[in-house]
C-alpha angles and dihedrals in degrees: 000000000000122000090242091056091047091049091050091049092050091047092051092047090056091044092054090050090051092050092049092051094049112065093150137024088257092056092043091054091046091050092049091049092051091054092046091051092049088052092055101260115150124228119242120199116209091219093057132077112257131222104188117189129199107253092032127122120213145174137194135179136206125203088356086271106076127055139189119199118190138191110199103212122220093227117079113271089225086068101040106024116209122295105218132187121187132194137150133247100207130086133185111274147134117279126200115247122237093253100027105156112124130172119195127162090345093305122122111225139171128236109231137189125215113243115203128334098330121186091223105192096070091058091073120097096009127132101247133195132180134235141159145101125321124196117205145168115245127214088266090057092248118136117233138161136223137176123250133189121185087199094186121088101264102158142039137184104214121207123237110254116258088239089066095043110037092173095055093106094044105044131353134169114190117218103208094198094055105027108035105058103116127226117246102175146329116260125218132200112340095338117144126219111268117262105252094216089053089055090052090048089056091049092051092051091047098045099034107034090164091067126085107216116190097170138355106234104180145333149197105220127171131191118233140180113261094208105116122240112264147179107245139183132069089284096026091254094155142056112217118194147125117261098022081140097094118341089077089065092044090056094044090050091048095050090047093050092050087063097041121138106264090215093065127062111243135176140191121196122186110186130196125224099038091131091060100042104285093255102141139092090267098034125096091259089055126083100256099109094034092053091048091053091047090055092044092049108022094175107085094209093053092044093055091047092050092047089051087060094044136088134202120209108200105206115199129142121272131215112263115210106264113222091220094047105031090141089072089072134070104258093237097044109051109131117212125219114252091019097103139271120320128234107217117215132184126168091211094058097253080132121037097221120127131175094265096050094043090050091058091049091051089051091050090051090050092051092057096035094244119148117237133204138190131228126199121165122240107272091237094053131074118250128226123227142216142204087278100088091037094053092044090053095044100049104016097238124148107255144182132189122229137158146158116271114258141183125217095019111194092017120127085251120031131189131224135167116270092227100048103072090055090046091055091046091056091052096046091047088054090048092053089054099037105141099201131077113277123240 
């Protein structure tokens, strides 16, 4: 077995572990922070005064769901600029409502809200668990928060039998209010549905015995599929997992930054709320990255000059050409799985790529012998977007959009090529150590 194959297998094993440990943006951020801390990065708190030193490595979070990791290069930023990679921690899912308890036909259910552009049909008949952040009052009347993960399959959304819906395979429109509330348990006699906050209280006590929890005040809890990420296919050509969009890019960016050249200033930002428009304090439309750069470079003139020498690579999955639906792609721009990362282009700025930024990415791919592809939507179809155009508009940095090709984007279980994450890692690692001036 060649070293390259062994390296790819090892990379994918670690990627699958990261995906499994990250059922929500809160858990993804926590997992990233754990790896940064183990690698010697130092925490920054936004409420503290900072004393950043060249040669240092730092991280900070906001809302427990967005993270910036930063390598302060030894060479002056006015020479090197800042190498930036951006991704997002959130994925489309079902979120539990504030007063979720439902009782129907002696079954206890939960009211849920759709987060982002969920492909709803695959959520039926899956073994679901719940995870997220819980805010509580302690015995000392202070408010604190902690993460919980039920881990076990505790919920399911059963389909209606074909015998009761003969048109299900011909035409179906899912009503999320009526059809998506999951089952928790069957009630008997005069039993009442369990109080959801009481369930969370039990999870807090079980998972955080060091905490004193007087009362659960509120929560942000998501449902997720308990099926573990896996390599699939006769030759394990594919990675199947929930949340590949966009935790795959978060992990690739993290691994690349951990090996960044200490001489050059490099940054990774993983924002929450991309799937719902990025408009939040910790989203890409919010001020998180801008405020970090203002503290890093307080002089406005120097900051503009450094940003002029900088580049942001927005890494977010691309649409691979589906063999059963190849007509949904432009015939000249259908990316294949396991054929390398994809440069995403849109004339109407749904992606931030331009010819100068894409040229640099192509050169980086050439330097590490990684194949590269291009995606452009059909002209008669709407195009999605990413944090790329948002970040470019907010901080004025040159930007391009790239990603690994994927099937079933926004499904409860997505599919990517088993070679492509490692391909992208090689390119981003090269970007973080690129010795020449950026575009």
